[in-house]
Short mmCIF file of C-alpha atoms (C1' of nucleotides) in Angstrom, two decimals:
data_model
loop_
_atom_site.label_atom_id
_atom_site.label_comp_id
_atom_site.label_asym_id
_atom_site.label_seq_id
_atom_site.Cartn_x
_atom_site.Cartn_y
_atom_site.Cartn_z
CA MET A 1015 -43.34 -71.92 -64.89
CA LEU A 1016 -39.83 -72.10 -62.93
CA TYR A 1017 -38.61 -75.56 -62.08
CA SER A 1018 -36.56 -76.46 -59.19
CA VAL A 1019 -34.65 -79.41 -58.28
CA ILE A 1020 -34.00 -79.75 -54.89
CA VAL A 1021 -29.64 -80.10 -54.39
CA ALA A 1022 -29.54 -80.51 -50.36
CA VAL A 1023 -31.46 -80.07 -47.55
CA THR A 1024 -29.96 -78.65 -44.33
CA LYS A 1025 -31.14 -77.79 -41.20
CA GLU A 1026 -30.74 -73.94 -42.22
CA SER A 1027 -33.08 -74.31 -45.33
CA LEU A 1028 -33.58 -76.01 -48.57
CA ILE A 1029 -31.16 -75.55 -51.12
CA MET A 1030 -32.56 -75.09 -54.52
CA LYS A 1031 -30.49 -74.96 -57.79
CA GLU A 1032 -33.07 -73.64 -60.51
CA ILE A 1033 -33.44 -74.70 -63.78
CA ARG A 1034 -33.02 -71.93 -65.78
CA ARG A 1035 -34.73 -71.32 -69.49
CA ASN A 1036 -31.51 -71.66 -71.78
CA THR A 1037 -30.52 -68.00 -73.53
CA LYS A 1038 -27.97 -67.46 -75.96
CA GLN A 1039 -26.81 -64.89 -73.83
CA GLN A 1040 -25.90 -66.96 -70.75
CA GLN A 1041 -24.26 -69.90 -73.14
CA ILE A 1042 -22.04 -66.97 -74.38
CA ILE A 1043 -21.27 -65.55 -71.68
CA LEU A 1044 -20.27 -69.08 -69.55
CA GLU A 1045 -18.50 -69.83 -73.07
CA GLU A 1046 -16.35 -66.74 -72.80
CA LEU A 1047 -15.53 -66.57 -69.51
CA ARG A 1048 -14.44 -70.50 -69.78
CA LYS A 1049 -11.94 -69.45 -72.37
CA LEU A 1050 -10.14 -67.05 -70.29
CA THR A 1051 -7.62 -67.80 -67.46
CA SER A 1052 -7.57 -64.07 -66.46
CA HIS A 1053 -10.37 -64.24 -63.82
CA PRO A 1054 -12.32 -60.88 -66.25
CA SER A 1055 -14.64 -58.42 -63.98
CA ALA A 1056 -18.29 -58.35 -65.52
CA SER A 1057 -17.20 -55.09 -67.56
CA ASP A 1058 -14.30 -57.11 -69.14
CA LEU A 1059 -16.61 -59.65 -69.98
CA TYR A 1060 -19.30 -57.46 -71.32
CA GLN A 1061 -16.91 -56.26 -73.59
CA ILE A 1062 -15.63 -59.86 -75.10
CA VAL A 1063 -19.35 -61.00 -75.16
CA ARG A 1064 -20.56 -57.36 -76.94
CA LYS A 1065 -18.41 -59.32 -80.11
CA ARG A 1066 -20.67 -61.60 -80.32
CA VAL A 1067 -24.10 -60.42 -79.05
CA SER A 1068 -23.90 -56.77 -79.78
CA ARG A 1069 -27.02 -55.53 -78.47
CA ILE A 1070 -26.07 -57.33 -75.00
CA SER A 1071 -26.46 -55.07 -71.94
CA LEU A 1072 -24.28 -55.06 -69.23
CA GLY A 1073 -27.16 -55.46 -66.72
CA THR A 1074 -27.97 -59.24 -68.44
CA VAL A 1075 -24.08 -60.07 -68.05
CA TYR A 1076 -24.31 -59.28 -64.29
CA ARG A 1077 -27.30 -61.11 -63.56
CA ASN A 1078 -26.21 -64.11 -65.36
CA LEU A 1079 -23.11 -64.11 -63.89
CA GLN A 1080 -24.96 -63.79 -60.13
CA LEU A 1081 -27.29 -66.62 -61.34
CA LEU A 1082 -24.31 -68.89 -62.65
CA SER A 1083 -21.98 -68.23 -59.35
CA LYS A 1084 -24.82 -68.94 -57.20
CA ASN A 1085 -25.93 -72.45 -58.59
CA GLY A 1086 -22.09 -73.08 -58.19
CA THR A 1087 -21.27 -72.89 -62.44
CA ILE A 1088 -18.73 -70.54 -61.95
CA ARG A 1089 -16.97 -69.05 -58.79
CA LYS A 1090 -17.28 -65.12 -57.82
CA LEU A 1091 -13.75 -64.18 -56.34
CA ASP A 1092 -13.95 -61.75 -53.29
CA MET A 1093 -11.14 -59.77 -52.00
CA ALA A 1094 -10.48 -59.11 -55.60
CA GLY A 1095 -10.56 -55.35 -54.70
CA ARG A 1096 -12.88 -52.51 -55.95
CA GLU A 1097 -14.91 -55.01 -58.73
CA ALA A 1098 -15.33 -58.52 -58.34
CA ARG A 1099 -14.30 -61.23 -61.12
CA PHE A 1100 -15.02 -64.31 -62.25
CA ASP A 1101 -13.77 -67.78 -62.82
CA GLY A 1102 -15.32 -69.99 -65.06
CA ARG A 1103 -13.00 -73.25 -63.80
CA PRO A 1104 -15.31 -75.35 -61.86
CA ASP A 1105 -12.81 -77.38 -60.11
CA SER A 1106 -11.64 -76.34 -56.95
CA HIS A 1107 -8.16 -74.48 -56.81
CA TYR A 1108 -6.48 -71.69 -54.99
CA HIS A 1109 -5.94 -68.20 -56.14
CA ILE A 1110 -2.89 -65.96 -55.63
CA PHE A 1111 -3.26 -62.02 -56.14
CA CYS A 1112 0.01 -59.91 -57.59
CA SER A 1113 0.58 -57.44 -55.15
CA LYS A 1114 1.86 -55.46 -57.70
CA CYS A 1115 -0.24 -55.48 -60.65
CA GLY A 1116 -3.38 -56.95 -59.24
CA LYS A 1117 -3.23 -60.21 -61.57
CA ILE A 1118 -5.21 -63.02 -60.27
CA GLY A 1119 -3.67 -66.42 -61.07
CA ASP A 1120 -4.85 -70.23 -60.87
CA LEU A 1121 -2.53 -71.83 -58.51
CA ASN A 1122 -2.26 -75.63 -59.64
CA GLU A 1123 0.39 -76.79 -57.00
CA SER A 1124 -0.94 -76.54 -53.38
CA PRO A 1125 1.60 -74.45 -51.76
CA ILE A 1126 0.04 -75.48 -48.17
CA VAL A 1127 -0.94 -78.28 -47.00
CA ILE A 1128 -3.49 -78.48 -44.39
CA THR A 1129 -3.54 -81.33 -41.51
CA GLY A 1130 -4.85 -81.53 -38.27
CA SER A 1131 -7.92 -82.08 -36.93
CA VAL A 1132 -10.34 -79.50 -38.78
CA LEU A 1133 -12.36 -78.39 -36.26
CA LYS A 1134 -16.53 -78.34 -37.19
CA GLU A 1135 -16.72 -75.88 -34.09
CA ALA A 1136 -14.67 -72.97 -32.93
CA ASP A 1137 -16.18 -69.99 -30.06
CA GLY A 1138 -19.44 -71.47 -30.33
CA TRP A 1139 -19.23 -70.87 -34.36
CA LYS A 1140 -20.58 -74.10 -36.53
CA ILE A 1141 -17.60 -74.15 -39.27
CA LEU A 1142 -19.30 -74.90 -42.72
CA LYS A 1143 -16.24 -74.16 -44.75
CA HIS A 1144 -12.89 -72.44 -45.46
CA ARG A 1145 -11.31 -70.57 -47.86
CA ILE A 1146 -7.44 -69.81 -48.43
CA ASP A 1147 -5.93 -67.12 -51.01
CA PHE A 1148 -2.34 -66.22 -51.61
CA ILE A 1149 -0.79 -63.15 -52.40
CA GLY A 1150 2.41 -62.45 -53.79
CA VAL A 1151 4.53 -61.58 -57.33
CA CYS A 1152 3.38 -62.91 -60.45
CA PRO A 1153 6.39 -64.16 -63.07
CA GLU A 1154 5.79 -60.95 -65.21
CA CYS A 1155 6.39 -58.63 -62.27
CA TRP A 1156 8.98 -60.35 -60.94
CA ASN A 1157 10.86 -60.66 -63.97
CA SER A 1158 10.68 -56.58 -64.41
CA PHE A 1159 12.42 -55.97 -61.17
CA ASP A 1160 15.36 -58.26 -62.14
CA THR A 1161 15.69 -56.39 -65.40
CA ASN A 1162 14.65 -52.79 -64.71
CA ASN A 1163 15.45 -52.07 -61.24
CA VAL A 1164 18.88 -52.17 -59.23
CA MET B 93 6.64 -31.45 -44.90
CA LEU B 94 5.43 -34.87 -44.62
CA TYR B 95 7.99 -36.89 -42.29
CA SER B 96 8.55 -40.54 -43.25
CA VAL B 97 10.17 -43.67 -41.99
CA ILE B 98 11.75 -46.58 -44.25
CA VAL B 99 9.95 -49.58 -42.76
CA ALA B 100 11.51 -52.07 -44.84
CA VAL B 101 13.34 -51.88 -48.28
CA THR B 102 12.32 -54.69 -50.43
CA LYS B 103 13.40 -55.53 -53.96
CA GLU B 104 10.02 -54.32 -55.36
CA SER B 105 9.92 -50.86 -53.69
CA LEU B 106 10.56 -48.93 -50.49
CA ILE B 107 7.71 -49.37 -48.07
CA MET B 108 6.97 -46.36 -46.52
CA LYS B 109 5.23 -45.80 -42.91
CA GLU B 110 4.03 -42.13 -43.02
CA ILE B 111 4.24 -40.09 -40.12
CA ARG B 112 1.09 -38.54 -39.90
CA ARG B 113 -0.37 -35.26 -38.02
CA ASN B 114 -1.76 -36.59 -34.95
CA THR B 115 -5.92 -35.09 -35.51
CA LYS B 116 -8.32 -35.67 -32.94
CA GLN B 117 -10.62 -37.16 -35.86
CA GLN B 118 -8.17 -39.90 -36.52
CA GLN B 119 -7.82 -40.46 -32.60
CA ILE B 120 -10.79 -41.03 -32.04
CA ILE B 121 -11.77 -43.28 -34.94
CA LEU B 122 -9.41 -45.52 -33.81
CA GLU B 123 -10.33 -45.42 -30.07
CA GLU B 124 -13.82 -46.44 -31.20
CA LEU B 125 -12.96 -48.85 -33.44
CA ARG B 126 -10.84 -50.74 -30.98
CA LYS B 127 -13.82 -50.75 -28.20
CA LEU B 128 -15.70 -52.58 -30.78
CA THR B 129 -15.58 -56.52 -31.75
CA SER B 130 -18.14 -56.09 -34.25
CA HIS B 131 -15.84 -55.49 -37.10
CA PRO B 132 -17.82 -52.23 -38.31
CA SER B 133 -18.36 -50.53 -41.69
CA ALA B 134 -17.28 -47.08 -42.46
CA SER B 135 -20.36 -45.81 -42.05
CA ASP B 136 -21.34 -47.53 -39.19
CA LEU B 137 -17.96 -46.01 -37.54
CA TYR B 138 -18.94 -42.93 -38.61
CA GLN B 139 -22.59 -43.14 -36.97
CA ILE B 140 -20.47 -43.96 -33.85
CA VAL B 141 -17.91 -41.26 -33.81
CA ARG B 142 -20.59 -38.47 -34.56
CA LYS B 143 -21.44 -38.74 -31.36
CA ARG B 144 -17.95 -37.38 -29.98
CA VAL B 145 -17.17 -35.29 -32.81
CA SER B 146 -20.80 -34.19 -34.07
CA ARG B 147 -19.03 -32.16 -37.54
CA ILE B 148 -17.12 -34.87 -38.56
CA SER B 149 -17.77 -35.92 -42.18
CA LEU B 150 -17.76 -39.73 -43.33
CA GLY B 151 -15.33 -38.51 -45.99
CA THR B 152 -12.82 -38.43 -43.23
CA VAL B 153 -13.95 -41.42 -41.34
CA TYR B 154 -13.04 -43.18 -45.07
CA ARG B 155 -9.49 -41.15 -45.54
CA ASN B 156 -8.48 -42.52 -41.93
CA LEU B 157 -9.75 -45.75 -41.97
CA GLN B 158 -7.88 -45.96 -45.57
CA LEU B 159 -4.59 -44.39 -44.05
CA LEU B 160 -4.92 -46.43 -40.88
CA SER B 161 -5.31 -50.19 -42.62
CA LYS B 162 -2.51 -48.85 -44.94
CA ASN B 163 0.29 -48.56 -42.32
CA GLY B 164 -1.09 -51.70 -40.73
CA THR B 165 -2.69 -50.54 -37.80
CA ILE B 166 -6.27 -51.64 -37.98
CA ARG B 167 -6.99 -54.28 -40.78
CA LYS B 168 -9.24 -53.78 -43.32
CA LEU B 169 -12.01 -56.99 -44.47
CA ASP B 170 -13.39 -56.83 -47.85
CA MET B 171 -15.71 -59.63 -49.51
CA ALA B 172 -16.04 -58.28 -53.45
CA GLY B 173 -19.46 -56.67 -54.05
CA ARG B 174 -20.07 -55.75 -50.28
CA GLU B 175 -18.97 -52.98 -48.03
CA ALA B 176 -15.71 -52.92 -46.14
CA ARG B 177 -15.32 -53.77 -42.59
CA PHE B 178 -12.77 -52.93 -40.17
CA ASP B 179 -10.78 -54.57 -37.29
CA GLY B 180 -9.01 -52.91 -34.54
CA ARG B 181 -7.40 -55.57 -33.31
CA PRO B 182 -3.59 -55.45 -33.95
CA ASP B 183 -2.62 -58.66 -33.68
CA SER B 184 -3.00 -61.55 -36.24
CA HIS B 185 -6.24 -63.94 -35.96
CA TYR B 186 -8.92 -65.41 -38.15
CA HIS B 187 -11.99 -64.52 -39.23
CA ILE B 188 -15.41 -66.30 -39.68
CA PHE B 189 -18.28 -64.97 -41.14
CA CYS B 190 -22.03 -66.13 -40.56
CA SER B 191 -23.66 -67.19 -43.67
CA LYS B 192 -26.83 -66.39 -42.12
CA CYS B 193 -26.67 -62.90 -40.77
CA GLY B 194 -23.88 -61.53 -42.14
CA LYS B 195 -21.75 -61.18 -38.80
CA ILE B 196 -18.35 -61.71 -38.76
CA GLY B 197 -16.43 -62.79 -35.42
CA ASP B 198 -13.09 -63.45 -34.41
CA LEU B 199 -11.64 -66.75 -34.09
CA ASN B 200 -9.34 -67.24 -31.14
CA GLU B 201 -8.84 -71.09 -31.32
CA SER B 202 -6.96 -72.08 -34.71
CA PRO B 203 -9.53 -74.36 -36.28
CA ILE B 204 -7.16 -75.62 -38.59
CA VAL B 205 -3.72 -76.50 -38.48
CA ILE B 206 -1.29 -75.64 -41.30
CA THR B 207 1.71 -77.97 -41.77
CA GLY B 208 3.77 -79.31 -44.11
CA SER B 209 6.29 -77.06 -46.14
CA VAL B 210 5.03 -73.56 -47.24
CA LEU B 211 6.38 -72.86 -50.41
CA LYS B 212 7.82 -69.67 -51.39
CA GLU B 213 6.80 -70.19 -55.19
CA ALA B 214 4.16 -71.94 -57.06
CA ASP B 215 3.45 -71.88 -60.65
CA GLY B 216 6.04 -69.43 -61.37
CA TRP B 217 4.52 -67.02 -58.36
CA LYS B 218 6.56 -65.72 -55.26
CA ILE B 219 4.29 -66.04 -52.65
CA LEU B 220 4.55 -63.35 -49.83
CA LYS B 221 1.46 -64.67 -47.70
CA HIS B 222 -1.50 -66.25 -47.39
CA ARG B 223 -5.25 -65.46 -45.87
CA ILE B 224 -7.65 -67.84 -44.39
CA ASP B 225 -11.16 -67.32 -43.73
CA PHE B 226 -14.03 -69.66 -42.32
CA ILE B 227 -17.70 -69.53 -43.49
CA GLY B 228 -20.12 -70.82 -41.01
CA VAL B 229 -23.15 -70.29 -38.50
CA CYS B 230 -22.74 -67.80 -35.56
CA PRO B 231 -23.98 -68.98 -32.04
CA GLU B 232 -27.31 -66.46 -32.20
CA CYS B 233 -28.24 -67.99 -35.82
CA TRP B 234 -27.36 -71.58 -34.52
CA ASN B 235 -29.78 -71.31 -31.85
CA SER B 236 -32.66 -69.76 -33.60
CA PHE B 237 -32.62 -73.06 -35.84
CA ASP B 238 -33.09 -75.32 -33.25
CA THR B 239 -36.37 -73.09 -31.20
CA ASN B 240 -37.90 -71.90 -34.36
CA ASN B 241 -37.04 -74.81 -37.17
CA VAL B 242 -38.21 -78.29 -37.37
"C1'" DC C 1361 -49.80 -68.56 -74.60
"C1'" DT C 1362 -46.90 -67.50 -70.37
"C1'" DC C 1363 -43.25 -65.82 -67.80
"C1'" DA C 1364 -38.57 -65.47 -67.51
"C1'" DT C 1365 -35.00 -63.02 -69.21
"C1'" DT C 1366 -33.66 -59.22 -71.95
"C1'" DG C 1367 -32.49 -54.28 -72.96
"C1'" DC C 1368 -32.38 -49.51 -71.50
"C1'" DA C 1369 -31.81 -46.28 -68.21
"C1'" DA C 1370 -32.55 -44.75 -64.07
"C1'" DA C 1371 -31.62 -45.68 -59.04
"C1'" DT C 1372 -28.56 -46.95 -55.50
"C1'" DG C 1373 -25.13 -47.81 -52.39
"C1'" DA C 1374 -19.97 -47.13 -51.41
"C1'" DT C 1375 -16.39 -44.63 -51.88
"C1'" DT C 1376 -13.75 -41.37 -53.53
"C1'" DT C 1377 -12.39 -36.53 -54.86
"C1'" DG C 1378 -12.05 -31.13 -55.35
"C1'" DC C 1379 -11.80 -26.78 -52.89
"C1'" DA C 1380 -11.84 -23.32 -49.56
"C1'" DA C 1381 -11.28 -22.73 -44.64
"C1'" DG C 1382 -9.21 -24.79 -40.38
"C1'" DA C 1383 -5.56 -26.58 -37.21
"C1'" DA C 1384 -1.75 -29.43 -36.56
"C1'" DA C 1385 3.67 -28.67 -36.29
"C1'" DT D 1087 3.95 -19.70 -40.97
"C1'" DT D 1088 3.29 -24.04 -44.14
"C1'" DT D 1089 1.32 -27.92 -45.77
"C1'" DC D 1090 -1.37 -31.31 -44.02
"C1'" DT D 1091 -6.32 -32.53 -42.80
"C1'" DT D 1092 -10.90 -31.54 -42.41
"C1'" DG D 1093 -16.25 -30.77 -43.79
"C1'" DC D 1094 -18.70 -30.15 -47.83
"C1'" DA D 1095 -20.75 -31.70 -51.88
"C1'" DA D 1096 -20.42 -33.04 -56.16
"C1'" DA D 1097 -18.00 -36.94 -58.77
"C1'" DT D 1098 -17.11 -41.70 -59.50
"C1'" DC D 1099 -17.25 -46.50 -59.71
"C1'" DA D 1100 -19.82 -51.44 -59.55
"C1'" DT D 1101 -23.99 -53.03 -59.30
"C1'" DT D 1102 -28.85 -53.21 -58.94
"C1'" DT D 1103 -33.51 -52.87 -60.46
"C1'" DG D 1104 -38.34 -50.88 -62.96
"C1'" DC D 1105 -40.38 -51.73 -66.94
"C1'" DA D 1106 -42.07 -52.72 -71.57
"C1'" DA D 1107 -40.58 -55.72 -75.35
"C1'" DT D 1108 -38.87 -60.07 -76.24
"C1'" DG D 1109 -38.49 -65.12 -77.11
"C1'" DA D 1110 -37.86 -69.61 -74.85
"C1'" DG D 1111 -40.65 -73.84 -73.60
#
DNA sequence: CTCATTGCAAATGATTTGCAAGAAA
DNA sequence: TTTCTTGCAAATCATTTGCAATGAG
């Protein structure tokens, strides 16, 4: 039997949070993701987790990352380019993408302050939430300009 | 010979804007994209452009969309995992994604006011720009809740 | 026991690429 | 004429899925 808990009821639908079986694979995937601040892709994580669960398959990594991000335990980062990247940090924070090397960083200071009335509606759309990302140059890439370029 | 124009010189690199051959294919792809507010995918656009250039290939559509978005003529909207969508509107504006049907809308009113000092640097990163997207429910989906659901 | 989850491999979907022929400049 | 661009098909890359075997509860 599949147990479920109702987390919230909206006009749109019931949002369920599934309580799943606690597998060694899922536990280790989450554990390894939480050790990293590098926002790894599914296959990065596969390579890492493989060292602890040698027979794990890439499909299992994908399945678990999907489930974990659906229930809000981890975050899937969009706009990461080709492959999705994952963030094990549960707290809300901004991300910055290095336009030179593609690295993704967590921003601890808030570079933008949002004030003013945040509308609930615009052009007929109901606004549920918003997302802010930054694009910039990481410290390493910036330093290499200084030393190697003009 | 490939002509190039230097658009800007940054510490990082020369940013070139290529002046390319003016092909019928590119012209029509851009024309059709600009007729739409639906933010079509490459293959949506391929189906449309096909009606005017019957022998065009999907590869050509991809190649031109890539070139046009690289030089800033159009905008590529990417959400990790899903297929990229394109926006022919050249002016800066926000996008909102319908969490029910996936539709993408342009926001004409600014739902968020950004104030406060916008930092140039955070956690050692140089910030070049930022991006804000909204997630919500489009007018059509919202109306169908009212009439079809409790 | 049950049935969700796994490993494996094959399937899918989106995007890219090699190459010879075609078309701008 | 030169060489960028196209059409076509095959290749690649990320992700998903079917299925029989496995393992958590």
